[in-house]
Amino acid sequence: MSTENEGNEVPPAPSAPPVPVETPAASAAPATPAPGSPGPGSPGPGASASGAPGQEPAAHQAPAPPAHAGATAGAPSHAPGAGAWPPPPPPAVPSYAQGGGSGSTWGASYVAQHPQEPKRAGRGGLVAAVLVAALVAGGVGGGVGFWAADRNDNSTGSTTVSASNTPADLKRDPGTVANIAGKALPSVVTIEAQGGNGEGGTGTGFVYDKQGHILTNNHVVASAAEGGKLAATFSDGKKYEAEVVGRAEGYDVAVIKLKNPPGNLKPLPLGNSDKVAVGDSTIAIGAPFGLSNTVTTGIVSAKDRPVTSSDGASSKSSYMSALQTDASINPGNSGGPLLDAGGAVIGINSAIKPAESGGGLGGGGGQSGSIGLGFAIPVNQAKYVAQQLIKNGQAVYPVIGASVSLEENSGGATISREGASGSQAVTPNGPADKAGLKPGDVITKLDDTVIDSGPTLIGQIWTHKPGDSVEITYKRDGKEHKAEVVLGQRKGES
């Protein structure tokens, strides 16, 4: 993965750094120029045409050191004209400016231009020597002071402070995000699905049992269901071929199985989504935009949120009464686990409400990212469906035996006047017919849940099982009625 950083435009490099100017001492007396040398008003050797002095005027030069002092400093005492101060300025076109002084892009880091080494130790050499001595003295003094204050602590002289725990013995407390993620990640896989036409995407799944079954979303594996290829990669990088065991489009649940599963599989523990409360902590694991083993956190923002989703590739939609979370989930998180604070799975991440239109979490392109509105299939429902898929290869859906309008925000679920393909809207001798429901009736409640549309009714019915008895509240001719309905069943995706 590569990144690009953008910043403000860098100003052009200066043609030369400013040169400090010393203030002449008031008490200095003019020096007599040596025979044959330039006078005080003449530019000395090395002076620039712009007036930058090549050496300090004679009135401000340090007196020439005695011969033995120059020899001690390592510079010959016989070289005339050495030790000028200030040093000559950098050239008009410095080497650090690209293409010269007017360049707008900086090259390498600025490196100060060093003056030519003086042949005699003058004032410049003396100042440099004093600065180095001060730095060394500061370092030594600091070290001695620290040793004197802590000479009984077996110190090695270092002033750094080490943490009490080293990475080798640092442990994450139970219940922390790091501890939960560390235990769960080895049981989460990144799924690569490829259809016969070469198209596909990336999603997530997690280990359901020790036999090698992986629980995920239908829309993650749908492209590979008919003659495609499936692969599951664990967090340790090991990759296994897989095959589809069963799919439930309406629930958006699928089970795949590793062809040669390892013997050390650890299924993730399944929680109880019915016991989840709004505000409970959540942890999502997945592969957003292909970034495997990504962990994000949040809370349960809402329960029983009616959600209709579609991957755009099929005319069939999925309906769920979802757990809503603000944990960051994105395309590629689909099929991944939503964990509670104890590390148990409470849902399967399935859909998001992006800033622009879209809903599924498959790895396809052109999809928006998370805005904090994520939806997960409650694990109690997913577990029920998974058991059916493993046992029979298909899901069983509870039904009321009536077609309803899918128009949203209609104030209820209206039983249609006519069913699909011209069939009857209320199945003769079906659950709704036996309870006395008729076309045109508007269902407003299922048990204690308010029904505001057809998709909401379907999602609520699918939280039950065939044979369950539910109370339906409906309106007919402006009057409210109640009826007990024993749910029927529908096998497969017909």
XYZ file of C-alpha atoms in Angstrom:
494
model
C 0.000 0.000 0.000
C 1.414 3.366 -0.918
C 0.481 6.736 0.450
C 0.935 10.262 -0.792
C 1.304 13.254 1.449
C 0.236 16.651 0.291
C 1.263 19.933 1.864
C 1.675 23.605 1.210
C 3.940 24.746 -1.597
C 7.542 25.124 -0.451
C 8.822 28.703 -0.844
C 11.753 29.199 -3.228
C 15.215 28.718 -1.769
C 16.971 31.971 -0.884
C 19.911 32.908 -3.077
C 22.127 33.032 0.023
C 21.547 32.905 3.783
C 21.871 36.244 5.593
C 25.293 37.099 6.962
C 25.555 38.499 10.518
C 27.241 41.915 10.876
C 29.233 42.816 13.935
C 28.812 46.227 15.502
C 32.202 48.012 15.499
C 33.595 48.672 18.971
C 33.649 52.391 19.780
C 37.048 52.232 21.448
C 38.833 50.423 18.635
C 41.730 52.295 17.076
C 42.427 52.093 13.344
C 45.153 49.640 12.525
C 48.078 50.501 10.355
C 48.054 48.388 7.215
C 51.082 46.296 6.569
C 53.301 47.393 3.752
C 51.941 46.242 0.420
C 48.525 45.311 1.829
C 45.226 47.084 1.031
C 44.186 50.004 3.169
C 41.161 50.056 5.493
C 38.890 51.451 2.808
C 39.842 48.870 0.200
C 38.145 45.492 -0.130
C 40.253 42.747 1.319
C 41.017 39.435 -0.341
C 37.849 37.441 -0.862
C 35.382 40.347 -0.488
C 32.354 40.125 -2.777
C 31.155 42.799 -5.162
C 27.958 43.085 -3.151
C 29.852 44.392 -0.165
C 29.946 41.196 1.955
C 33.318 41.386 3.692
C 35.814 38.691 2.978
C 37.490 39.174 6.342
C 36.964 41.254 9.430
C 38.373 44.799 9.256
C 41.766 45.104 10.862
C 40.318 47.137 13.725
C 38.254 44.108 14.859
C 40.747 41.320 14.292
C 42.099 39.470 17.285
C 45.758 40.063 17.893
C 47.983 37.529 16.229
C 48.754 34.725 18.633
C 52.308 33.925 19.551
C 54.056 31.295 17.529
C 53.756 28.596 20.168
C 50.009 29.122 20.525
C 49.469 28.686 16.808
C 51.539 25.559 16.828
C 49.507 24.143 19.703
C 46.287 24.652 17.710
C 47.777 22.770 14.806
C 47.909 25.675 12.346
C 51.152 27.077 10.943
C 51.982 30.464 12.449
C 53.634 31.769 9.338
C 50.655 31.848 6.970
C 49.526 35.489 6.506
C 45.889 36.511 6.111
C 44.399 33.447 7.861
C 41.662 33.489 10.544
C 39.386 36.101 8.892
C 35.985 36.671 10.544
C 33.129 36.486 9.588
C 33.734 33.680 7.068
C 32.894 34.396 3.416
C 29.185 33.999 2.546
C 27.836 31.027 0.574
C 27.870 31.373 -3.226
C 25.074 33.324 -4.912
C 23.619 30.040 -6.228
C 23.698 27.592 -3.312
C 24.027 23.877 -3.979
C 20.824 23.089 -2.095
C 18.577 25.081 -4.469
C 17.408 23.041 -7.450
C 18.510 24.764 -10.614
C 19.847 27.792 -8.770
C 18.610 30.466 -6.427
C 15.164 30.794 -8.013
C 14.180 27.136 -7.761
C 10.839 26.296 -6.070
C 11.694 22.756 -5.021
C 14.100 21.931 -2.261
C 16.645 19.235 -2.955
C 18.641 17.635 -0.176
C 18.617 19.071 3.306
C 20.361 22.345 3.669
C 24.063 21.892 4.484
C 25.924 24.946 5.644
C 28.812 25.941 3.389
C 32.032 25.565 5.355
C 34.710 28.233 4.844
C 38.131 27.153 3.719
C 40.159 25.843 6.635
C 42.284 28.687 8.003
C 45.985 28.307 7.879
C 46.350 29.973 11.259
C 44.264 29.616 14.399
C 42.633 33.007 14.669
C 39.404 34.095 16.357
C 37.249 31.671 14.398
C 39.257 28.707 15.571
C 39.150 29.921 19.152
C 35.365 30.328 19.214
C 34.857 26.878 17.728
C 37.118 25.355 20.314
C 35.257 27.053 23.150
C 31.859 25.835 21.878
C 33.027 22.255 21.634
C 34.518 22.456 25.094
C 31.260 23.813 26.499
C 29.264 21.000 24.935
C 31.595 18.361 26.250
C 31.613 19.956 29.655
C 27.801 20.052 29.671
C 27.595 16.379 28.805
C 30.176 15.349 31.360
C 28.762 17.625 34.029
C 25.277 16.314 33.452
C 26.500 12.754 33.639
C 28.436 13.387 36.829
C 25.489 15.129 38.433
C 23.149 12.235 37.612
C 25.667 9.723 38.950
C 26.095 11.714 42.136
C 22.351 11.847 42.721
C 21.726 8.169 41.902
C 25.000 6.456 42.656
C 23.225 3.835 44.776
C 20.864 2.545 42.031
C 23.448 0.516 40.080
C 22.920 2.910 37.162
C 24.852 2.374 33.974
C 24.881 6.116 33.332
C 21.782 6.235 31.113
C 19.152 8.864 31.918
C 16.338 7.068 30.100
C 13.444 5.485 31.996
C 12.267 1.982 31.080
C 8.714 0.690 31.397
C 8.141 -1.850 34.144
C 6.887 -4.443 31.653
C 8.802 -5.484 28.570
C 6.949 -6.753 25.473
C 7.924 -10.312 26.397
C 5.928 -10.311 29.616
C 3.304 -7.676 28.792
C -0.145 -9.244 29.085
C -3.524 -7.874 28.024
C -6.154 -7.994 30.727
C -9.223 -10.155 30.046
C -12.042 -8.114 28.583
C -9.825 -5.559 26.872
C -10.165 -5.065 23.131
C -6.611 -6.271 22.587
C -7.246 -9.456 24.563
C -10.523 -10.212 22.756
C -9.065 -9.432 19.323
C -6.026 -11.588 20.021
C -8.238 -14.579 20.761
C -10.706 -14.009 17.920
C -8.400 -13.142 15.013
C -7.090 -16.702 14.499
C -10.696 -17.822 13.911
C -11.551 -15.138 11.328
C -10.847 -15.653 7.626
C -10.655 -13.414 4.586
C -12.716 -14.934 1.782
C -11.842 -14.527 -1.882
C -14.680 -15.446 -4.233
C -14.258 -15.666 -7.991
C -16.957 -16.520 -10.483
C -16.590 -18.433 -13.723
C -16.307 -15.125 -15.591
C -13.364 -14.075 -13.440
C -15.322 -11.512 -11.459
C -15.604 -11.661 -7.704
C -14.791 -9.906 -4.499
C -13.410 -10.103 -0.999
C -15.329 -10.642 2.216
C -14.968 -12.140 5.648
C -16.119 -15.219 7.528
C -15.443 -16.975 10.804
C -15.003 -20.540 12.011
C -18.381 -22.033 12.925
C -17.326 -25.540 13.989
C -14.318 -27.863 14.139
C -15.395 -29.653 10.950
C -14.276 -26.670 8.869
C -17.578 -24.857 8.315
C -17.255 -21.100 7.877
C -20.192 -18.761 8.445
C -20.474 -15.707 6.194
C -22.886 -13.661 4.052
C -24.564 -14.995 0.943
C -23.517 -11.987 -1.111
C -19.851 -12.667 -0.257
C -19.846 -16.099 -1.936
C -22.697 -15.791 -4.457
C -20.396 -15.105 -7.409
C -18.531 -18.400 -6.794
C -21.591 -20.538 -6.088
C -21.926 -21.841 -9.652
C -18.595 -23.234 -10.806
C -16.442 -20.513 -9.280
C -13.510 -20.589 -6.905
C -13.423 -19.928 -3.178
C -10.446 -19.486 -0.876
C -10.197 -18.650 2.813
C -7.073 -17.128 4.331
C -6.444 -17.156 8.085
C -4.680 -14.439 10.045
C -1.451 -16.466 10.011
C -1.443 -16.330 6.209
C -2.430 -19.954 5.612
C -4.823 -20.295 2.707
C -7.368 -23.067 2.063
C -9.661 -23.856 -0.828
C -13.349 -23.957 0.098
C -16.740 -24.881 -1.340
C -20.287 -23.629 -0.810
C -22.417 -25.828 1.468
C -25.598 -23.775 1.292
C -26.928 -20.251 0.766
C -29.981 -18.361 1.968
C -30.486 -15.264 -0.158
C -33.369 -13.871 1.859
C -31.434 -14.078 5.118
C -28.123 -13.175 3.418
C -26.459 -16.091 5.205
C -24.149 -18.693 3.684
C -22.035 -21.584 4.918
C -18.866 -22.687 3.174
C -16.494 -25.504 4.114
C -12.722 -25.768 3.912
C -11.719 -28.641 1.651
C -8.751 -29.670 3.790
C -9.362 -28.045 7.170
C -6.554 -27.948 9.725
C -6.981 -29.953 12.900
C -6.606 -27.014 15.268
C -9.686 -24.993 14.276
C -11.177 -22.916 17.086
C -14.818 -21.934 16.505
C -15.796 -18.524 17.800
C -18.237 -18.726 20.727
C -21.776 -17.680 19.797
C -23.584 -15.286 22.095
C -27.288 -14.581 22.557
C -28.386 -11.670 20.391
C -31.745 -11.527 22.163
C -29.957 -10.418 25.335
C -28.039 -7.576 23.694
C -28.814 -4.088 25.000
C -28.425 -0.734 23.297
C -25.131 0.757 24.447
C -23.307 -2.571 24.776
C -19.755 -2.521 23.452
C -19.075 -4.105 20.062
C -15.950 -5.254 18.220
C -16.001 -5.825 14.466
C -13.372 -7.882 12.635
C -13.025 -8.068 8.879
C -11.176 -7.087 5.726
C -12.410 -3.597 4.792
C -11.284 -2.809 1.240
C -9.133 -5.938 1.381
C -7.248 -4.930 4.539
C -7.424 -8.269 6.328
C -7.533 -8.675 10.116
C -8.844 -5.171 10.762
C -10.382 -4.601 14.200
C -12.740 -1.719 14.996
C -14.894 -0.931 18.015
C -18.178 0.743 18.827
C -21.474 0.103 20.575
C -24.869 -1.352 19.786
C -26.647 1.742 18.484
C -30.083 0.141 18.068
C -31.872 -3.207 17.989
C -34.546 -4.629 15.688
C -33.659 -2.150 12.965
C -35.586 -3.141 9.794
C -33.097 -3.298 6.935
C -33.514 -4.271 3.299
C -30.295 -4.826 1.409
C -29.184 -5.955 -2.017
C -25.811 -6.417 -3.683
C -27.125 -4.901 -6.906
C -26.298 -8.038 -8.894
C -29.542 -9.837 -8.082
C -33.184 -8.859 -8.188
C -33.689 -10.539 -4.821
C -33.275 -8.576 -1.618
C -32.418 -9.605 1.914
C -34.488 -8.612 4.916
C -33.306 -8.445 8.476
C -34.260 -7.089 11.836
C -30.723 -5.958 12.409
C -28.397 -4.975 15.183
C -27.191 -1.474 14.400
C -23.643 -0.519 15.375
C -21.377 2.475 14.973
C -18.270 0.292 14.794
C -16.529 1.181 11.548
C -17.342 -1.457 8.916
C -16.777 -1.078 5.201
C -16.955 -3.097 1.975
C -15.027 -6.284 2.717
C -16.294 -6.525 6.310
C -19.301 -8.527 5.085
C -19.628 -11.885 6.790
C -17.307 -10.935 9.608
C -18.208 -11.311 13.269
C -19.639 -8.587 15.466
C -18.451 -9.447 18.967
C -19.641 -8.360 22.377
C -17.431 -7.265 25.282
C -16.899 -10.901 26.228
C -15.679 -11.949 22.791
C -18.850 -13.835 21.798
C -20.401 -13.388 18.358
C -23.653 -11.432 18.515
C -24.064 -10.756 14.800
C -22.753 -11.092 11.253
C -21.792 -7.751 9.721
C -23.838 -7.476 6.554
C -24.725 -3.954 5.422
C -24.041 -0.275 5.901
C -25.904 2.907 5.206
C -23.332 4.942 3.278
C -23.405 8.641 2.611
C -24.611 7.891 -0.900
C -26.815 5.121 -2.240
C -25.661 1.544 -1.690
C -25.940 -1.031 1.020
C -23.975 -4.246 0.701
C -20.525 -4.785 2.141
C -19.006 -6.911 -0.590
C -15.607 -6.066 -1.928
C -16.826 -4.468 -5.159
C -15.758 -1.053 -6.330
C -17.600 2.236 -6.370
C -18.919 1.871 -2.835
C -18.832 4.437 -0.099
C -17.267 3.952 3.281
C -18.646 3.874 6.787
C -20.505 6.803 8.300
C -21.158 4.939 11.541
C -24.339 3.169 10.429
C -23.583 -0.543 10.219
C -26.037 -3.449 10.384
C -25.492 -7.019 11.484
C -27.681 -10.117 11.231
C -28.472 -11.221 14.803
C -26.481 -14.357 15.564
C -29.498 -16.260 16.895
C -31.075 -16.045 13.460
C -27.801 -16.760 11.666
C -27.195 -19.853 13.791
C -30.673 -21.193 13.025
C -30.137 -20.676 9.305
C -26.626 -22.172 9.380
C -27.918 -25.352 10.990
C -30.468 -25.717 8.201
C -27.902 -25.110 5.493
C -25.464 -27.653 6.913
C -28.194 -30.248 7.362
C -30.301 -29.725 4.230
C -28.356 -27.379 1.965
C -31.250 -24.909 1.955
C -33.044 -22.626 4.353
C -36.639 -22.785 5.599
C -38.480 -19.468 5.841
C -41.487 -18.758 8.104
C -44.407 -17.178 6.191
C -47.941 -15.862 6.809
C -49.173 -16.864 3.356
C -49.936 -13.363 2.052
C -48.270 -10.949 -0.380
C -47.635 -7.451 0.939
C -46.662 -4.184 -0.702
C -42.958 -3.326 -0.418
C -43.655 0.388 -0.402
C -41.939 1.943 2.590
C -43.264 4.574 4.994
C -46.829 3.582 4.181
C -47.952 3.404 7.798
C -48.080 -0.387 7.755
C -47.755 -3.482 5.576
C -50.649 -3.534 3.135
C -51.786 -6.928 1.877
C -51.740 -6.664 -1.912
C -54.832 -6.959 -4.086
C -53.006 -9.446 -6.273
C -50.068 -11.788 -5.710
C -46.995 -12.407 -7.832
C -47.578 -13.432 -11.463
C -51.321 -12.937 -11.069
C -51.682 -15.386 -8.181
C -53.951 -14.782 -5.212
C -52.549 -12.336 -2.647
C -53.741 -14.488 0.269
C -52.862 -18.152 -0.099
C -56.042 -20.242 0.181
C -56.082 -22.195 3.447
C -52.760 -20.590 4.413
C -51.926 -18.998 7.789
C -53.301 -15.536 6.910
C -56.431 -16.973 5.307
C -57.128 -19.107 8.370
C -56.737 -16.030 10.593
C -59.285 -14.078 8.510
C -56.911 -11.612 6.806
C -57.933 -10.234 3.387
C -56.417 -8.175 0.563
C -56.357 -4.488 1.487
C -55.841 -5.100 5.203
C -53.043 -2.978 6.676
C -50.884 -4.805 9.248
C -49.614 -2.338 11.861
C -48.146 -4.619 14.540
C -46.611 -8.047 14.926
C -46.807 -8.869 18.627
C -45.446 -5.669 20.245
C -43.385 -4.500 17.269
C -44.749 -1.614 15.211
C -44.911 -2.434 11.511
C -44.471 0.586 9.231
C -43.942 -1.187 5.892
C -43.863 -4.512 4.068
C -40.068 -4.968 4.449
C -40.372 -4.399 8.189
C -43.058 -7.095 8.420
C -40.938 -9.595 6.464
C -37.884 -8.921 8.617
C -39.897 -9.434 11.796
C -41.545 -12.634 10.563
C -38.107 -14.058 9.719
C -36.969 -13.656 13.304
C -39.398 -16.475 14.119
C -39.602 -20.132 13.118
C -42.294 -22.048 11.248
C -45.016 -23.108 13.700
C -44.604 -20.059 15.948
C -47.822 -18.282 16.875
C -47.818 -14.487 16.527
C -50.403 -11.783 17.134
C -51.198 -9.615 14.128
C -52.783 -6.180 14.570
C -54.337 -4.814 11.384
C -56.737 -2.173 10.126
C -59.710 -2.748 7.835
C -62.067 0.038 6.822
C -60.508 2.290 9.469
C -61.124 -0.154 12.317
C -58.437 -2.020 14.227
C -58.531 -5.794 14.575
C -56.302 -8.504 16.049
C -55.709 -12.064 14.911
C -53.547 -15.024 15.958
C -51.500 -16.420 13.082
C -49.584 -19.703 13.165
C -46.651 -19.250 10.786
C -46.236 -21.605 7.881
C -43.026 -22.378 5.980
C -41.354 -22.074 2.631
C -38.326 -24.157 1.684
C -35.538 -22.765 -0.422
C -35.428 -19.590 -2.492
C -38.546 -20.149 -4.629
